[in-house]
Short mmCIF file of C-alpha atoms in Angstrom, two decimals:
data_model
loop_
_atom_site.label_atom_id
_atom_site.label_comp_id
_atom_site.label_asym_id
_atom_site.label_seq_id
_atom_site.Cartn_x
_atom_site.Cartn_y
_atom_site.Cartn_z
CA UNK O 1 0.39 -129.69 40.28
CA UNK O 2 0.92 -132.98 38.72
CA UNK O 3 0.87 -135.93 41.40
CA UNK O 4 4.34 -138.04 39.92
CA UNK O 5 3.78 -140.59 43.25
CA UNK O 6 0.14 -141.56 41.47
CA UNK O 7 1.26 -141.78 38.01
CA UNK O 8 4.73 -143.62 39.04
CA UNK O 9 1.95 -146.78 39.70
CA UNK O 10 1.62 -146.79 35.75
CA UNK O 11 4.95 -145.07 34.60
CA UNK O 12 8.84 -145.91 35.34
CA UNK O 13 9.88 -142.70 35.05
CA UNK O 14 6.83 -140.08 34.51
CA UNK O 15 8.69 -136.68 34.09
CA UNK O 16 11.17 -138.13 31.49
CA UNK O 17 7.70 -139.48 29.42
CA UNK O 18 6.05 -136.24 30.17
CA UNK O 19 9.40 -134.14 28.87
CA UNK O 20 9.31 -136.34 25.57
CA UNK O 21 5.85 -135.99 24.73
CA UNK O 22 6.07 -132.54 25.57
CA UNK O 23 9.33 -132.35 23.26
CA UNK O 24 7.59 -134.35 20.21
CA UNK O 25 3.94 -133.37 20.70
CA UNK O 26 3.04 -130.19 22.77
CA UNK O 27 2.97 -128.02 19.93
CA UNK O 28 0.73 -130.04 17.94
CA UNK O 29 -1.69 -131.14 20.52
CA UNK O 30 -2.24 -128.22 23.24
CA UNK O 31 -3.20 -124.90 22.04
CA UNK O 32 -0.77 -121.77 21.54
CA UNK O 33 -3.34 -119.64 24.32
CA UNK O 34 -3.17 -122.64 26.67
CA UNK O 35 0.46 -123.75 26.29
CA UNK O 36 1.95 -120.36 26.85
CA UNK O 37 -0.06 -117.99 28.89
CA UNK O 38 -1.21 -120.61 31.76
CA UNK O 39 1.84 -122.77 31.81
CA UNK O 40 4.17 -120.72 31.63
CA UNK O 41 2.93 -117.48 32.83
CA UNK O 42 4.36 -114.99 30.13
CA UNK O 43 1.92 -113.43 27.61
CA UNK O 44 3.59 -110.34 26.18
CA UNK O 45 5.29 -112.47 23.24
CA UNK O 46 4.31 -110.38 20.56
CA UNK O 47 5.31 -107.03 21.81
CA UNK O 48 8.54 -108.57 22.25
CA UNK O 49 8.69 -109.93 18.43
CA UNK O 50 7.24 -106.38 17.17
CA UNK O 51 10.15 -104.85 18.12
CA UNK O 52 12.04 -106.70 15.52
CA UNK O 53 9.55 -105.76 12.69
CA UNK O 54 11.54 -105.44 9.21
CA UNK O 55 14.61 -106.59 11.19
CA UNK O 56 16.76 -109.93 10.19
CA UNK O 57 16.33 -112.52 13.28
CA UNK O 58 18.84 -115.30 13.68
CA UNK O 59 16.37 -118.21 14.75
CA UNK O 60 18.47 -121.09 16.84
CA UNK O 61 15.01 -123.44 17.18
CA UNK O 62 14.66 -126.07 20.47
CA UNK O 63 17.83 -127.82 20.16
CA UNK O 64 20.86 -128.29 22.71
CA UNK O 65 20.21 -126.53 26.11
CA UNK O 66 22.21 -123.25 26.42
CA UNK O 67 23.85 -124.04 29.60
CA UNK O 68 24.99 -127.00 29.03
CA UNK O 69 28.36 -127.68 27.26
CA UNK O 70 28.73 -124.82 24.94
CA UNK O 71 29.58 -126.56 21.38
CA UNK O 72 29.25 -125.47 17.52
CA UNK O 73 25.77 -123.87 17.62
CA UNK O 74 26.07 -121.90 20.85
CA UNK O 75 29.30 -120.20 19.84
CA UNK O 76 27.92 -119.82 16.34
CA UNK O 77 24.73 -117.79 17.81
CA UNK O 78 27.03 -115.75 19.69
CA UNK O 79 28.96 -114.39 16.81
CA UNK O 80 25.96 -113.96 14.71
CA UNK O 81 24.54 -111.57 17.74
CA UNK O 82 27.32 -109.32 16.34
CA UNK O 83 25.24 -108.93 13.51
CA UNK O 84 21.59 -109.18 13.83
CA UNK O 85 18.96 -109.93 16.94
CA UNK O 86 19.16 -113.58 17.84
CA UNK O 87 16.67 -115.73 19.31
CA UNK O 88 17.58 -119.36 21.22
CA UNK O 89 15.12 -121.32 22.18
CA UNK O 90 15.27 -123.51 25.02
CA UNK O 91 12.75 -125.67 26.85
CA UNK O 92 8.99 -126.89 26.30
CA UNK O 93 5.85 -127.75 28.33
CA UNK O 94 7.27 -130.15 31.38
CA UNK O 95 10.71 -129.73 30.51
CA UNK O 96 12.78 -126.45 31.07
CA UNK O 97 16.37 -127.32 31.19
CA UNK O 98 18.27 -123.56 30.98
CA UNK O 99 15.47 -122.49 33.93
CA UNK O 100 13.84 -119.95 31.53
CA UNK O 101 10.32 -118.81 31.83
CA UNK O 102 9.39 -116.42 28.86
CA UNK O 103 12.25 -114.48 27.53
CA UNK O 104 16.01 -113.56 29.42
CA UNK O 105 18.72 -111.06 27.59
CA UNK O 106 21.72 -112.45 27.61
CA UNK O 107 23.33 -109.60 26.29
CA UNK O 108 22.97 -107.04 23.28
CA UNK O 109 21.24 -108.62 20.67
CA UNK O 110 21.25 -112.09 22.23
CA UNK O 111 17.77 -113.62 23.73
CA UNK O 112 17.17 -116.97 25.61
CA UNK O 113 12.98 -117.90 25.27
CA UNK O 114 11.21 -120.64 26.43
CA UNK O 115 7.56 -120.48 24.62
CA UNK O 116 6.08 -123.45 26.05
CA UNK O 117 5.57 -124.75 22.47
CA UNK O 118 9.14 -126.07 21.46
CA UNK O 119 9.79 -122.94 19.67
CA UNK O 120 7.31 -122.43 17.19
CA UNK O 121 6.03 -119.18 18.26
CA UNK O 122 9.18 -117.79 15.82
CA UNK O 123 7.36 -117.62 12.97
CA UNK O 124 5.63 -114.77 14.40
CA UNK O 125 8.72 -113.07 12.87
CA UNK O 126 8.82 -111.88 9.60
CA UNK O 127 12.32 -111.76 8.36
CA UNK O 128 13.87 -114.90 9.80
CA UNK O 129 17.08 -116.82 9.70
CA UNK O 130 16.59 -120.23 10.57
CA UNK O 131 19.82 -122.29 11.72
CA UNK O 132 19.35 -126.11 12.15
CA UNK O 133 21.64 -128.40 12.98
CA UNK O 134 19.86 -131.80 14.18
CA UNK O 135 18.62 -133.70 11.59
CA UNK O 136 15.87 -135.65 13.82
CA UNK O 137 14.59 -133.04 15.61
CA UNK O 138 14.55 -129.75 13.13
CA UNK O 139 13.28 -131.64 10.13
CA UNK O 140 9.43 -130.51 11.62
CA UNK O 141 10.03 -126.91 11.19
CA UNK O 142 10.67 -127.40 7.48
CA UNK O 143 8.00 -128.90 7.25
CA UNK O 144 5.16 -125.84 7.50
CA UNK O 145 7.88 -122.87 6.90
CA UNK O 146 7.94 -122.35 3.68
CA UNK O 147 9.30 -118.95 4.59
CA UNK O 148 12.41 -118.60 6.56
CA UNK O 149 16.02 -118.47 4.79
CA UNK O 150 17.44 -121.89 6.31
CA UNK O 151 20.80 -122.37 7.22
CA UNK O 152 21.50 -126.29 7.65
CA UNK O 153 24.79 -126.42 9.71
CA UNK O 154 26.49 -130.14 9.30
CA UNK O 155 28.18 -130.70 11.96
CA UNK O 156 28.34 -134.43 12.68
CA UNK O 157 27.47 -137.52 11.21
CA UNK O 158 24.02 -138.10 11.61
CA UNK O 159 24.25 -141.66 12.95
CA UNK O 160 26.41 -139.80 16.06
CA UNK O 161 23.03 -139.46 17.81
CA UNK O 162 21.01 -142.39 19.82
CA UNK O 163 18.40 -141.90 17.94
CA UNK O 164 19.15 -142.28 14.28
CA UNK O 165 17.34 -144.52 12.28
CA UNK O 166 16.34 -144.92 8.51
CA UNK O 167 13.95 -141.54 9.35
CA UNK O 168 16.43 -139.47 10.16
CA UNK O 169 18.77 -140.35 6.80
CA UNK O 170 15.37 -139.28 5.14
CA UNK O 171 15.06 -135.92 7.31
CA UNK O 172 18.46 -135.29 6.57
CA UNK O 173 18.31 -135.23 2.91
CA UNK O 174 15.36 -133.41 2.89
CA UNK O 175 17.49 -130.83 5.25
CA UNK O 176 20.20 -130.41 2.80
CA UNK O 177 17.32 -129.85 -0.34
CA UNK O 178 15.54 -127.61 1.94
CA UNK O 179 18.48 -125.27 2.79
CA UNK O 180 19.36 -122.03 1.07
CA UNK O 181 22.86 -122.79 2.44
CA UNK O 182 25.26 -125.85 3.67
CA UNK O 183 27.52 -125.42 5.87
CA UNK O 184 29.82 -128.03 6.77
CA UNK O 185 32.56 -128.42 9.60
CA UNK O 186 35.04 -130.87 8.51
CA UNK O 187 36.39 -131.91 4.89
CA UNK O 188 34.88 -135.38 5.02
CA UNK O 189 31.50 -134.11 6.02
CA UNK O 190 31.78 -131.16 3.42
CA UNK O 191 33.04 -134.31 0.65
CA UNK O 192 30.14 -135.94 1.33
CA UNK O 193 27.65 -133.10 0.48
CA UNK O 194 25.60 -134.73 -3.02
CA UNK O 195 27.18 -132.72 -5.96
CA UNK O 196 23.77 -131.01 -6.48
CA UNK O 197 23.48 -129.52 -3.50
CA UNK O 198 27.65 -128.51 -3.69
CA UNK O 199 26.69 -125.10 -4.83
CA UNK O 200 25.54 -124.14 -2.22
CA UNK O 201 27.64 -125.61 0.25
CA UNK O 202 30.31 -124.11 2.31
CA UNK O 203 32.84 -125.84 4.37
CA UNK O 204 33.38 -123.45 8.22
CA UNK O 205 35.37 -125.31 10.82
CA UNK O 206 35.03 -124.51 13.56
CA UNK O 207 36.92 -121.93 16.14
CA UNK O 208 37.33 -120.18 19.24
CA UNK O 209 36.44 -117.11 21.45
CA UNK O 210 40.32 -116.91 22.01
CA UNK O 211 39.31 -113.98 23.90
CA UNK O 212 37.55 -116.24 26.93
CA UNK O 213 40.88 -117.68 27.49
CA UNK O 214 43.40 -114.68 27.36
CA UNK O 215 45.24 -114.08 31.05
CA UNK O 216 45.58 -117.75 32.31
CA UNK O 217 48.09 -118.28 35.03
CA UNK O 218 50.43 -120.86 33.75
CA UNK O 219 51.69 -121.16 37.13
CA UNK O 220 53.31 -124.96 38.35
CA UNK O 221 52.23 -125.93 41.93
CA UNK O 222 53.49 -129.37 41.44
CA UNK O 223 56.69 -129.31 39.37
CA UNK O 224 57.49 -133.27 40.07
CA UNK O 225 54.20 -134.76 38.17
CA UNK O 226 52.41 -132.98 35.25
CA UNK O 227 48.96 -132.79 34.18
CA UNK O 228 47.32 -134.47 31.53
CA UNK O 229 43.86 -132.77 30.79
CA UNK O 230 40.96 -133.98 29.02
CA UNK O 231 37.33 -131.79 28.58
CA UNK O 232 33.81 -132.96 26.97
CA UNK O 233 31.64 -135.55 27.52
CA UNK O 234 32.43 -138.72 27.86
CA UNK O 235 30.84 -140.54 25.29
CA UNK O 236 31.50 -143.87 22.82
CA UNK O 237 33.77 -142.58 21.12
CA UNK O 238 36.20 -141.24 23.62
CA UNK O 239 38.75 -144.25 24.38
CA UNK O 240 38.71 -144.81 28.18
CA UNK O 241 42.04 -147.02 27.68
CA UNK O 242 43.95 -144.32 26.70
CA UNK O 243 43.33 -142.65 30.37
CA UNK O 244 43.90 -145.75 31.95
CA UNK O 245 47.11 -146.20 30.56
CA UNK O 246 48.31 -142.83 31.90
CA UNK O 247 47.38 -142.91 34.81
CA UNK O 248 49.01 -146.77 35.49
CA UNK O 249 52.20 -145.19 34.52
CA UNK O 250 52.07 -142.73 37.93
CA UNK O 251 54.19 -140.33 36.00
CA UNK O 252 51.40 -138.19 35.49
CA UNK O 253 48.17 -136.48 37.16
CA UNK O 254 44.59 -136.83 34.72
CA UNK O 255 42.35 -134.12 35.10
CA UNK O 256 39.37 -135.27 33.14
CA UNK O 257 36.44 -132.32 32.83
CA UNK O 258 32.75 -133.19 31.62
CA UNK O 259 29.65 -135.43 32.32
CA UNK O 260 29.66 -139.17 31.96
CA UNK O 261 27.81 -140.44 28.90
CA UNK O 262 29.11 -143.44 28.91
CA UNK O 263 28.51 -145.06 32.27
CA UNK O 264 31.63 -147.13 31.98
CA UNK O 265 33.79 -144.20 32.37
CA UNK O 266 32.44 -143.98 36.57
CA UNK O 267 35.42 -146.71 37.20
CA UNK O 268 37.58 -144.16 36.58
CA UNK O 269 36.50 -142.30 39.53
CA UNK O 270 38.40 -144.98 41.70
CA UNK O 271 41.47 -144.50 40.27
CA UNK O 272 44.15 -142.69 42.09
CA UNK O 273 45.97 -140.37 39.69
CA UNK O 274 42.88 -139.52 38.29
CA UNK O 275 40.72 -136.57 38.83
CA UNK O 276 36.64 -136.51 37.92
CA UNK O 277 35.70 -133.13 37.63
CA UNK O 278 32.04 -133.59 36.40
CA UNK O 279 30.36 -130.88 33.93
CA UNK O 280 31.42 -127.31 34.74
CA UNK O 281 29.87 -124.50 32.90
CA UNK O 282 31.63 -123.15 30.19
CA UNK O 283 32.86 -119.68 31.81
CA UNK O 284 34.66 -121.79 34.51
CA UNK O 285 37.12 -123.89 32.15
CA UNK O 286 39.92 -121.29 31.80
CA UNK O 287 40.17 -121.19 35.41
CA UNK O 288 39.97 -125.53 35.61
CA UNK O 289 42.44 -126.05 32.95
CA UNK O 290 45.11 -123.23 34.34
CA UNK O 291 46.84 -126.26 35.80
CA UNK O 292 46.94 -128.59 32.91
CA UNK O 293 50.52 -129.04 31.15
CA UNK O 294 49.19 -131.14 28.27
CA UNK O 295 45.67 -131.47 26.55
CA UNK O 296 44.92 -135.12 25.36
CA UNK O 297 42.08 -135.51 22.28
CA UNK O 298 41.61 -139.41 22.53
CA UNK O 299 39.09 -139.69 20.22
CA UNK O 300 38.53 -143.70 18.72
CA UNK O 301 39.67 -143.63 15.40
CA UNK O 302 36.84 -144.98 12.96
CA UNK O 303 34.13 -144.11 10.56
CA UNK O 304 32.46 -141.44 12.98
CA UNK O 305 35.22 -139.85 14.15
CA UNK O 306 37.40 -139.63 11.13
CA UNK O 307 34.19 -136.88 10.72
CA UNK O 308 34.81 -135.00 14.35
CA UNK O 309 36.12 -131.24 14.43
CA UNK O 310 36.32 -131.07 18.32
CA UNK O 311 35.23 -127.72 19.22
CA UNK O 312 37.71 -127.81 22.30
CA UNK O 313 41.17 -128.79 20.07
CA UNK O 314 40.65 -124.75 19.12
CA UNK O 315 39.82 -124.10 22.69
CA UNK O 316 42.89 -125.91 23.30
CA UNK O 317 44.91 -123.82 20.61
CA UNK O 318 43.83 -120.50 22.39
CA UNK O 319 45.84 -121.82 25.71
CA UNK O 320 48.77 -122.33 24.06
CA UNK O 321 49.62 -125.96 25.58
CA UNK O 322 50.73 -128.91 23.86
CA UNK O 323 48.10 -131.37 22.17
CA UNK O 324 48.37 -135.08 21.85
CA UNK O 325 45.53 -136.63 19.87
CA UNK O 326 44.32 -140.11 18.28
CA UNK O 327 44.58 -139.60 15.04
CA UNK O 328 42.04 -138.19 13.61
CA UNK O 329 41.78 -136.11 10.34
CA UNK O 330 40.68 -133.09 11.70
CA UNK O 331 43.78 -132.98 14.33
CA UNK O 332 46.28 -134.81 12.44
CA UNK O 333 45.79 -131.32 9.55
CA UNK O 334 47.15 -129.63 12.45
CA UNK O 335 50.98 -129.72 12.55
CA UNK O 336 51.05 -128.34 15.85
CA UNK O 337 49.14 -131.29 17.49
CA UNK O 338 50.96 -134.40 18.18
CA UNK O 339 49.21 -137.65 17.15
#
C-alpha cells in the first residue's frame, strides 16, 4: 500500500495528483500486464471481449462516472443497449470512482469496466462504435484508432469545462474531422457545425426515460406554502439570486437537489425556507421531487447558456409540473415552459 502520510511531506494533496497522472498517463507509461492483472486483480478480459466477436460494440470511453448525475451520455448508452452490447468505462489506476473492479452487468447488454488503463483495452474489439463527447479528454483515442466508427456527440460548448484552453479548440476540430457522424443537442450548437462537416451532422436533443417517472404521488402535505424545486449541480452558470429571491419572499418552500460546484452556493444552506438536499442518485429523484409544485430552470442567460439543453427540463416534462425558466433558447422553444 501506498504510504499518503510520507508523500503528504512533498504533496498537498497526493491521491488527487496520483488520480490525474493516473487519468493522463497510466496507459502510456505502465504496462497493459502490470496495470491490469496486479492492480486491479481481474485477468479474464479477453474471454469477456471474445464473446462479442463479429458483434457491433457501443464503446462509451473513460469519461463522466456512471453513478454520478446521470446526463446526455449515460441515458444515451442506455438506449443504445437496446440495440447492440455496450461497454462504459469507468475508472483508472488510483482512481475508481463507480467502485468497479474488472467488469459489472448492469443489465442485458449493458457493461460497467474498469481496465486499469483508462479504457484502452477496447480496441481489443473488432467491430466498435466509439461515442465521445469531451473534447479534452477523448481527443487521445483518435489519435491511434484509425479503426472504430466514431460518433462525436456535441453536447456543450467546449469552453463549459475548467479546463479549456487553446488545445482543446484544436482537439475539438480535429473531433468533428475525425467523426463519421455529428451529433448535436441544441440548434445553436448544431448552427455552429463548419459547413463541411454539415453533412454529416445531425441535430438530437435531448429526452427522457418518461418511464422512470410514471406513478408519482402528487399528493400536498402542506397546502399553505408550495414548493419550488430545483435539480443539478450547482455550477457558474446557475443564478444563485434567483433562489434567494424566493425564498426572501416566505411565500414559498426551495427544495434545491444536487452537489455544490460552486462553493458560493453553501450560504444557501443557512437560509430558512430553503432546503439542501446534496447529490442523490438518479433512481431516487422521482421519489425527492413528488413534493415539488413548480420546477425552476434558472440558468444565467449568456453566450454559454444560450447553448444549454438541460437534460432535466425533459425530466421535468415527464412529471407533468409547471416550469419557470431564465430564458434560454432551448426552454423558451418550449411553449409549455414559462420564462
Amino acid at each position: 500500500m501506498l504510504n499518503y502520510n510520507l508523500i503528504k511531506r512533498f504533496v498537498r494533496n497526493p491521491r488527487s495528483l496520483l488520480q490525474k497522472v493516473s487519468l493522463k498517463y497510466s496507459h502510456k507509461i505502465l504496462p497493459d500486464a502490470i496495470n491490469f492483472p496486479y492492480f486491479r486483480g481481474f485477468s479474464n478480459l479477453d474471454d469477456f471481449y471474445s464473446q462479442f466477436f463479429n458483434k457491433n460494440v457501443f464503446i462509451v470511453p473513460l469519461s463522466v462516472p456512471y453513478n454520478y448525475m446521470k446526463q446526455r451520455p449515460h441515458h444515451i448508452a442506455k438506449s443504445m443497449s437496446l440495440h447492440m452490447n455496450v461497454c462504459y468505462f469507468t475508472g483508472a489506476l488510483f482512481y475508481n470512482p463507480d467502485n468497479i473492479k474488472g467488469i459489472e452487468k448492469l443489465q442485458h447488454n449493458f457493461y460497467l469496466i474498469n481496465d486499469g488503463i483508462n479504457g484502452n483495452s477496447y480496441k481489443k474489439l473488432e467491430k466498435r462504435v466509439l461515442y465521445l463527447f469531451l473534447p479534452h479528454d477523448h481527443y487521445s483515442y483518435i489519435k491511434e484508432d484509425k479503426d472504430s466508427f466514431v460518433i462525436y456527440d456535441y453536447l456543450d460548448e467546449i469552453d463549459i469545462s475548467p479546463r479549456y484552453s487553446k488545445v482543446t479548440k484544436y482537439r475539438h476540430l480535429e473531433l468533428l474531422k475525425r467523426a463519421n457522424i455529428i451529433v448535436a443537442s441544441s440548434d445553436k450548437l448544431f448552427k455552429s457545425i463548419p459547413k463541411k462537416f454539415q453533412s454529416k451532422s445531425m441535430l438530437i436533443k435531448n429526452g427522457v426515460h418518461y418511464e422512470d417517472f410514471l406513478n408519482l404521488s402528487n399528493s400536498k402535505k402542506n397546502l399553505n406554502k408550495l414548493t419550488i424545486g430545483f435539480y443539478g449541480a450547482l455550477e457558474k452558470w446557475i443564478d444563485i439570486e434567483f433562489f434567494i429571491r424566493i425564498a426572501n419572499t416566505n411565500k414559498y418552500k426551495v427544495k434545491i437537489i444536487g452537489p455544490i460546484i460552486e462553493q458560493n452556493f453553501h450560504s444557501l444552506s443557512n437560509m430558512d425556507n430553503i432546503q439542501m438536499c446534496g447529490h442523490q442518485p438518479y433512481e431516487e429523484l422521482p421519489k425527492l421531487t413528488e413534493e415539488i409544485d413548480i420546477f425552476i430552470l434558472p440558468f444565467k442567460v449568456n453566450n454559454l447558456t444560450k447553448s444549454v439543453s438541460p437534460v432535466k427540463l425533459y425530466e421535468h416534462f415527464a412529471t407533468g409540473k409547471p416550469i419557470v425558466s431564465t430564458d434560454i433558447p432551448e426552454c423558451a422553444g418550449h411553449p409549455n415552459v414559462l420564462i
